[in-house]
Amino acid sequence: MNSAFSTLARRTREPPISWLMKLTLERPGLISLAAGFTDNESLPVTATRELADNLLASARTGRPALQYGSTAGDLELRRLTANRLAELDQRSYDPDQILITHGSQQLLYLVCECLCDPHDLVLVEDPTYFVFLGIAQSLGFDCRGIRMKPDGLDLEHLEQRLAALKKSGEIKRFKFLYLVTYFQNPSGITTSFAKKRAALDLLKKYERAAGHPIFLLEDAAYRELRFLGDDVPSAPGSDRVIYAGTYSKPFATGIRVGFGVLPEPLRTLVWRLKGSHDFGTANFTQQIVSAAIASCRFKEHLASLRKRYAQKAEVMAHAIAEHFPDSVEWQKPRGGLYIWAKASKVSTGAKSKFFNAALHKKVIYVPGELCYCDDPSRRKPNHEMRLSFGGATEHDIREGIRRLGALLKRA
Ligand SMILES: Cc1ncc(COP(=O)(O)O)c(C=O)c1O
């Protein structure tokens, strides 16, 4: 019998994030170092209440906030976003290049929908953001991994990959390179500006063989959660660069306001698709973000958030140094929400003895294997854990790491 469901619906598997959340909810008292949640205690409740009160204090400001907005997003928020990016990157941005989306996740999905047909090809970092791999799985395009170095992508590997794709003719299916460039989820690595420029140059070299433009999608979700070192400029301005940013992480995850900076004609295509998805991001939350930025509440909140994450990262790093065996490789984070720990001799996958033992001890992490795409040219690594210091309390971070450490020593 024929199915009533579309190929896309039937192809889409349950996202690992739902499964991880279900596990957490089913086991009260479980310490989750898995969830990508932000710090609960520092969510800006008072600031948001005051901003909402101000917005709703008169019909003049309240009514537009409670009305539908435009598909591209609130013009004032696009202006403020362009100014903030200009300040960060020391070059100018035009509000008309910007689309406001329901979190940067929606932007990632829309870009994939616009650029990829089933069986097209996208290059990703190895490892990469596992929810992005879910988009690929659902839309039916293939991903291939590019190895990472401490300052980002392994350019030699990228070049080898591109040359091989050209040789096999698969370059014609290759659409874009996806990079999570700041405090990468999951590895914590930040890509240097020089690497972004070099990657763009390389992509450009293969456009003739591909027969179409090849884009670089820069996902900067964690850019502003930096607590050590200097900011790195985003990829150079180019009609091949797509930049995905968010106000979820640096302000409030529940707000789900993200944005994209897109070159034409891609911006128009993404805008049209967004029109069909929702014809505009929730106006009320956009106006809250606008008001937060305009009133400096955003800046103040971000400054305190950075201190808070610096402290939580320190707690996790200290606990790992104390409890994990020396054979486990990891780096002290300089931003973001994660520590990526590699236990070369222990399988950490979702079906491993170790993962089950951790569950039994009521602690959970994201198995590293979930962050690797299905790439037939290598075996999926299975020895890593993504440990988040975002959502858990300091007490739970210490206790969770202590329990994992005891299990690692036994394993
Ligand atoms: C790398 C990365 N990109 C994008 C997102 C999406 O975030 P949001 O939709 O809240 O902006 C996340 C969320 O965890 C992420 O880790």
Coordinates of C-alpha atoms and ligand atoms in Angstrom, one line a residue:
M1 CA 0.0 0.0 0.0
N2 CA 1.2 3.5 -0.7
S3 CA 2.1 5.7 2.2
A4 CA 0.0 8.8 3.0
F5 CA 3.3 10.4 4.2
S6 CA 5.8 12.4 2.1
T7 CA 9.2 11.0 1.3
L8 CA 10.6 13.7 3.5
A9 CA 8.4 12.8 6.5
R10 CA 9.2 9.1 6.2
R11 CA 12.9 9.8 5.8
T12 CA 13.1 12.0 8.9
R13 CA 14.3 10.1 12.0
E14 CA 13.8 11.1 15.6
P15 CA 16.4 13.8 16.4
P16 CA 18.9 12.6 19.0
I17 CA 18.1 15.7 21.0
S18 CA 14.6 14.4 21.7
W19 CA 15.9 11.1 22.8
L20 CA 18.4 12.8 25.1
M21 CA 15.8 15.1 26.6
K22 CA 13.4 12.1 27.1
L23 CA 16.1 10.2 29.0
T24 CA 16.6 13.3 31.2
L25 CA 12.9 13.7 31.9
E26 CA 12.3 9.9 32.6
R27 CA 15.0 9.8 35.2
P28 CA 14.4 12.3 38.0
G29 CA 17.7 13.3 39.7
L30 CA 19.7 12.6 36.5
I31 CA 22.6 15.1 36.1
S32 CA 22.5 16.3 32.5
L33 CA 25.8 17.5 31.1
A34 CA 24.2 16.8 27.7
A35 CA 21.6 19.5 27.2
G36 CA 22.7 22.6 25.3
F37 CA 20.6 24.6 27.6
T38 CA 21.9 27.9 28.9
D39 CA 22.4 28.8 32.5
N40 CA 19.0 28.9 34.1
E41 CA 19.7 31.2 37.1
S42 CA 21.1 34.0 34.9
L43 CA 18.2 34.2 32.5
P44 CA 17.2 37.9 32.3
V45 CA 13.8 37.7 34.0
T46 CA 13.8 41.2 35.6
A47 CA 15.3 43.0 32.6
T48 CA 12.8 41.3 30.3
R49 CA 9.8 42.1 32.5
E50 CA 10.9 45.8 32.5
L51 CA 11.4 45.8 28.8
A52 CA 7.9 44.2 28.3
D53 CA 6.3 46.6 30.7
N54 CA 7.8 49.5 28.8
L55 CA 6.7 48.1 25.5
L56 CA 3.2 47.6 26.7
A57 CA 3.0 50.9 28.6
S58 CA 1.2 52.6 25.7
A59 CA -0.9 51.6 22.8
R60 CA 1.6 53.4 20.5
T61 CA 4.4 50.9 21.3
G62 CA 2.2 48.0 22.4
R63 CA 0.1 47.6 19.4
P64 CA 2.9 47.2 16.8
A65 CA 4.6 44.7 19.1
L66 CA 1.4 42.6 19.3
Q67 CA 0.7 42.8 15.5
Y68 CA 2.1 40.7 12.7
G69 CA 5.5 42.0 11.5
S70 CA 7.3 41.7 8.1
T71 CA 8.8 38.5 6.7
A72 CA 12.3 40.0 6.7
G73 CA 12.0 41.0 10.3
D74 CA 11.7 44.2 12.3
L75 CA 13.6 47.0 10.6
E76 CA 14.9 48.5 13.8
L77 CA 16.2 45.1 14.9
R78 CA 17.9 44.6 11.6
R79 CA 19.5 48.1 11.9
L80 CA 20.7 47.3 15.4
T81 CA 22.0 43.9 14.3
A82 CA 23.9 45.6 11.3
N83 CA 25.4 48.1 13.8
R84 CA 26.5 45.4 16.2
L85 CA 28.1 43.3 13.5
A86 CA 29.8 46.4 12.1
E87 CA 31.3 47.1 15.5
L88 CA 32.5 43.5 15.9
D89 CA 33.9 43.2 12.3
Q90 CA 35.0 46.7 11.7
R91 CA 33.3 46.9 8.4
S92 CA 29.8 48.0 7.4
Y93 CA 26.6 46.0 7.1
D94 CA 23.4 46.9 5.4
P95 CA 20.1 46.1 7.3
D96 CA 18.7 44.9 3.9
Q97 CA 21.2 42.0 3.8
I98 CA 19.8 40.7 7.1
L99 CA 16.8 38.4 7.7
I100 CA 15.5 37.8 11.2
T101 CA 14.6 34.2 11.9
H102 CA 13.0 32.0 14.6
G103 CA 16.4 31.2 16.1
S104 CA 19.4 30.7 13.9
Q105 CA 18.2 27.1 13.6
Q106 CA 15.5 28.2 11.3
L107 CA 18.0 30.1 9.2
L108 CA 20.2 27.0 8.9
Y109 CA 17.1 25.0 7.8
L110 CA 16.0 27.6 5.2
V111 CA 19.5 27.9 3.7
C112 CA 19.7 24.1 3.4
E113 CA 16.2 24.0 1.8
C114 CA 17.3 26.7 -0.7
L115 CA 20.6 25.2 -1.6
C116 CA 20.2 21.4 -1.4
D117 CA 18.3 18.8 -3.2
P118 CA 18.3 15.1 -2.1
H119 CA 21.8 13.6 -2.7
D120 CA 23.5 16.9 -2.9
L121 CA 26.7 17.2 -0.9
V122 CA 27.7 19.5 2.0
L123 CA 31.1 19.5 3.7
V124 CA 31.1 19.8 7.4
E125 CA 33.6 19.9 10.2
D126 CA 34.4 16.5 11.7
P127 CA 32.9 16.6 14.3
T128 CA 30.0 19.1 13.8
Y129 CA 26.8 20.4 15.3
F130 CA 24.6 17.3 15.5
V131 CA 21.3 19.1 14.9
F132 CA 22.7 20.2 11.5
L133 CA 23.2 16.6 10.6
G134 CA 19.5 16.1 11.4
I135 CA 18.6 18.7 8.8
A136 CA 20.8 16.9 6.2
Q137 CA 19.2 13.5 7.1
S138 CA 15.7 15.0 6.8
L139 CA 16.2 16.8 3.5
G140 CA 18.2 13.9 2.1
F141 CA 21.5 15.5 1.3
D142 CA 24.8 13.9 2.2
C143 CA 27.6 15.3 4.4
R144 CA 31.3 14.6 4.3
G145 CA 33.6 15.5 7.2
I146 CA 36.7 17.7 7.1
R147 CA 39.2 17.1 9.9
M148 CA 39.8 19.8 12.5
K149 CA 43.0 21.3 13.8
P150 CA 43.4 23.4 17.0
D151 CA 42.7 26.6 15.0
G152 CA 39.9 25.2 12.9
L153 CA 39.6 23.3 9.7
D154 CA 42.4 21.2 8.3
L155 CA 42.9 23.1 5.1
E156 CA 45.0 20.3 3.5
H157 CA 42.2 17.9 4.1
L158 CA 39.7 20.3 2.6
E159 CA 41.9 20.7 -0.5
Q160 CA 42.3 16.9 -0.8
R161 CA 38.5 16.5 -0.5
L162 CA 37.7 19.1 -3.1
A163 CA 40.3 17.6 -5.5
A164 CA 38.7 14.1 -5.0
L165 CA 35.2 15.5 -5.6
K166 CA 36.4 17.1 -8.8
K167 CA 38.0 13.9 -9.9
S168 CA 34.9 11.8 -9.2
G169 CA 32.6 14.4 -10.7
E170 CA 30.7 14.7 -7.4
I171 CA 31.8 18.3 -7.2
K172 CA 28.7 19.1 -9.3
R173 CA 26.6 18.1 -6.3
F174 CA 28.6 20.0 -3.8
K175 CA 26.8 23.1 -2.5
F176 CA 28.5 24.6 0.6
L177 CA 30.9 24.2 3.4
Y178 CA 29.3 24.5 6.9
L179 CA 31.5 25.8 9.7
V180 CA 30.7 26.5 13.3
T181 CA 33.4 29.1 13.7
Y182 CA 33.3 30.2 17.4
F183 CA 33.8 27.9 20.3
Q184 CA 32.5 25.1 18.1
N185 CA 29.7 22.9 19.2
P186 CA 30.9 20.3 20.1
S187 CA 34.8 20.7 20.1
G188 CA 35.1 24.2 21.5
I189 CA 37.5 25.1 18.6
T190 CA 37.5 28.7 17.2
T191 CA 38.4 29.1 13.5
S192 CA 41.0 31.7 12.8
F193 CA 40.2 34.5 10.3
A194 CA 43.1 33.4 8.1
K195 CA 41.5 29.9 7.8
K196 CA 38.1 31.3 6.9
R197 CA 39.7 33.4 4.1
A198 CA 41.8 30.4 2.9
A199 CA 38.7 28.1 2.9
L200 CA 36.8 30.7 0.8
D201 CA 39.6 31.0 -1.7
L202 CA 39.7 27.2 -2.0
L203 CA 36.0 26.9 -2.6
K204 CA 36.2 29.6 -5.2
K205 CA 38.9 27.6 -7.1
Y206 CA 36.4 24.7 -7.5
E207 CA 33.4 26.7 -8.8
R208 CA 34.3 26.2 -12.4
A209 CA 34.3 22.5 -12.0
A210 CA 31.1 22.6 -9.9
G211 CA 29.4 24.8 -12.5
H212 CA 27.7 26.9 -9.8
P213 CA 28.6 29.1 -6.9
I214 CA 29.9 27.3 -3.7
F215 CA 29.0 29.0 -0.4
L216 CA 30.5 29.1 3.0
L217 CA 27.9 29.0 5.8
E218 CA 29.4 30.5 8.9
D219 CA 27.4 29.5 12.0
A220 CA 28.5 32.0 14.7
A221 CA 26.0 30.8 17.4
Y222 CA 28.6 31.0 20.3
R223 CA 30.5 34.1 19.1
E224 CA 29.4 36.3 21.9
L225 CA 29.8 33.7 24.7
R226 CA 33.5 34.5 24.8
F227 CA 35.2 34.8 28.2
L228 CA 38.9 34.6 27.3
G229 CA 40.9 36.1 24.4
D230 CA 39.8 38.5 21.6
D231 CA 37.0 38.2 19.1
V232 CA 37.9 37.0 15.7
P233 CA 36.3 38.8 12.7
S234 CA 33.8 36.8 10.7
A235 CA 34.6 35.5 7.3
P236 CA 35.5 38.3 4.8
G237 CA 32.6 40.0 3.1
S238 CA 31.8 38.1 -0.1
D239 CA 28.9 37.2 -2.2
R240 CA 29.6 33.6 -1.2
V241 CA 29.4 33.9 2.6
I242 CA 26.3 33.3 4.6
Y243 CA 26.5 34.3 8.3
A244 CA 24.1 32.8 10.9
G245 CA 23.9 34.6 14.2
T246 CA 21.6 34.4 17.2
Y247 CA 20.2 36.3 20.2
S248 CA 19.3 33.1 21.9
K249 CA 22.6 32.3 23.5
P250 CA 23.8 35.8 24.5
F251 CA 20.4 37.0 25.8
A252 CA 17.7 34.3 26.4
T253 CA 17.3 30.9 24.7
G254 CA 13.5 31.1 25.1
I255 CA 13.4 34.3 23.0
R256 CA 14.5 32.3 19.9
V257 CA 15.5 35.3 17.8
G258 CA 18.2 34.6 15.3
F259 CA 19.4 36.2 12.1
G260 CA 21.2 35.7 8.8
V261 CA 23.4 37.9 6.7
L262 CA 22.9 36.6 3.1
P263 CA 24.1 37.6 -0.3
E264 CA 21.7 38.1 -3.2
P265 CA 19.9 36.3 -4.8
L266 CA 20.1 33.8 -2.0
R267 CA 18.6 36.3 0.5
T268 CA 15.5 36.7 -1.7
L269 CA 15.1 32.9 -2.1
V270 CA 15.4 32.3 1.7
W271 CA 13.0 35.2 2.3
R272 CA 10.4 33.7 0.0
L273 CA 10.7 30.3 1.7
K274 CA 10.4 32.0 5.1
G275 CA 7.2 33.6 3.8
S276 CA 5.8 30.2 3.3
H277 CA 7.1 28.8 6.6
D278 CA 5.8 31.6 8.9
F279 CA 5.7 34.9 7.1
G280 CA 7.8 36.5 9.9
T281 CA 9.4 35.8 13.2
A282 CA 7.3 36.6 16.4
N283 CA 7.2 40.4 16.4
F284 CA 6.9 40.6 20.2
T285 CA 10.1 38.8 20.9
Q286 CA 11.9 40.8 18.2
Q287 CA 10.8 44.0 19.9
I288 CA 12.0 42.8 23.2
V289 CA 15.4 42.1 21.8
S290 CA 15.5 45.5 20.0
A291 CA 14.6 47.3 23.2
A292 CA 17.2 45.2 25.1
I293 CA 19.9 46.3 22.7
A294 CA 18.8 49.9 22.5
S295 CA 18.6 50.3 26.3
C296 CA 22.0 48.6 27.0
R297 CA 20.3 45.9 29.0
F298 CA 21.6 43.4 26.4
K299 CA 25.2 44.6 26.9
E300 CA 24.9 44.5 30.7
H301 CA 23.4 41.0 30.6
L302 CA 26.0 39.7 28.2
A303 CA 28.8 41.0 30.4
S304 CA 27.4 39.2 33.4
L305 CA 26.7 36.0 31.4
R306 CA 30.3 35.9 30.3
K307 CA 31.5 36.0 33.9
R308 CA 29.0 33.3 34.8
Y309 CA 30.1 31.0 32.1
A310 CA 33.7 31.7 32.8
Q311 CA 33.1 30.5 36.4
K312 CA 31.1 27.4 35.3
A313 CA 33.8 26.5 32.8
E314 CA 36.4 26.8 35.5
V315 CA 34.4 24.5 37.8
M316 CA 34.1 21.9 35.1
A317 CA 37.7 22.2 34.1
H318 CA 38.8 21.9 37.7
A319 CA 36.6 18.8 38.3
I320 CA 38.0 17.2 35.1
A321 CA 41.6 17.8 36.1
E322 CA 40.8 16.3 39.5
H323 CA 38.7 13.3 38.5
F324 CA 39.5 12.2 34.9
P325 CA 42.4 9.9 34.2
D326 CA 45.4 11.7 32.5
S327 CA 44.8 9.7 29.3
V328 CA 41.6 11.7 28.6
E329 CA 42.4 14.6 26.2
W330 CA 40.5 17.9 26.7
Q331 CA 41.0 21.7 26.5
K332 CA 40.1 24.4 28.9
P333 CA 37.4 26.4 27.1
R334 CA 37.7 30.1 26.2
G335 CA 34.0 30.5 25.4
G336 CA 30.9 28.7 24.5
L337 CA 29.2 26.0 26.5
Y338 CA 31.2 22.8 26.0
I339 CA 34.2 20.7 26.8
W340 CA 35.0 18.0 24.4
A341 CA 36.7 15.1 26.1
K342 CA 38.4 12.3 24.3
A343 CA 38.9 9.0 26.1
S344 CA 40.9 7.1 23.5
K345 CA 40.5 3.7 25.2
V346 CA 36.8 3.9 26.1
S347 CA 33.8 3.6 23.7
T348 CA 31.4 6.3 24.6
G349 CA 28.6 5.7 22.1
A350 CA 24.9 5.7 22.9
K351 CA 25.0 1.8 22.9
S352 CA 28.2 1.5 24.8
K353 CA 28.7 -0.1 28.2
F354 CA 30.2 3.2 29.4
F355 CA 27.1 5.3 28.4
N356 CA 24.8 2.8 30.1
A357 CA 27.0 2.8 33.2
A358 CA 26.9 6.6 33.3
L359 CA 23.1 6.5 33.0
H360 CA 23.0 4.0 35.8
K361 CA 25.0 6.5 37.9
K362 CA 22.6 9.2 36.9
V363 CA 24.8 11.3 34.7
I364 CA 24.4 11.9 31.0
Y365 CA 26.6 13.4 28.2
V366 CA 26.3 13.7 24.4
P367 CA 28.0 10.7 22.9
G368 CA 30.7 12.1 20.5
E369 CA 29.6 9.7 17.7
L370 CA 26.4 11.7 17.3
C371 CA 28.5 14.7 16.1
Y372 CA 30.1 12.8 13.2
C373 CA 28.4 12.7 9.8
D374 CA 28.0 9.4 7.9
D375 CA 31.2 9.6 5.9
P376 CA 32.2 6.3 4.2
S377 CA 35.8 7.4 3.9
R378 CA 36.5 6.9 7.7
R379 CA 35.1 5.0 10.7
K380 CA 33.0 7.1 12.9
P381 CA 35.0 8.0 16.0
N382 CA 33.4 6.6 19.2
H383 CA 35.6 7.8 22.1
E384 CA 34.4 11.3 22.8
M385 CA 32.0 13.1 25.0
R386 CA 30.5 16.5 24.7
L387 CA 30.2 17.9 28.2
S388 CA 28.1 21.0 28.7
F389 CA 28.5 23.4 31.6
G390 CA 25.6 25.6 30.3
G391 CA 22.5 24.2 32.0
A392 CA 23.8 22.2 35.0
T393 CA 24.4 23.9 38.4
E394 CA 27.9 24.2 39.7
H395 CA 27.2 21.4 42.2
D396 CA 25.9 19.1 39.5
I397 CA 28.8 19.9 37.2
R398 CA 31.2 18.8 40.0
E399 CA 29.2 15.7 40.9
G400 CA 28.5 14.7 37.3
I401 CA 32.2 14.9 36.4
R402 CA 33.2 13.1 39.6
R403 CA 30.9 10.2 38.7
L404 CA 32.1 10.1 35.1
G405 CA 35.7 10.2 36.3
A406 CA 35.2 7.2 38.6
L407 CA 33.7 5.2 35.6
L408 CA 36.5 6.2 33.3
K409 CA 39.1 5.0 35.8
R410 CA 37.3 1.7 36.1
A411 CA 36.9 1.4 32.3
Ligands
LIG1 C1 26.1 25.5 16.6 C2 24.7 25.9 16.8 N1 24.1 26.6 15.8 C3 22.8 27.0 15.9 C4 22.1 26.7 17.0 C5 20.6 27.2 17.1 O1 20.4 28.1 18.1 P1 19.1 29.1 18.1 O2 18.1 28.6 17.1 O3 18.6 29.1 19.4 O4 19.7 30.4 17.6 C6 22.7 26.0 18.1 C7 21.9 25.7 19.3 O5 22.3 25.1 20.2 C8 24.0 25.6 18.0 O6 24.6 24.9 18.9

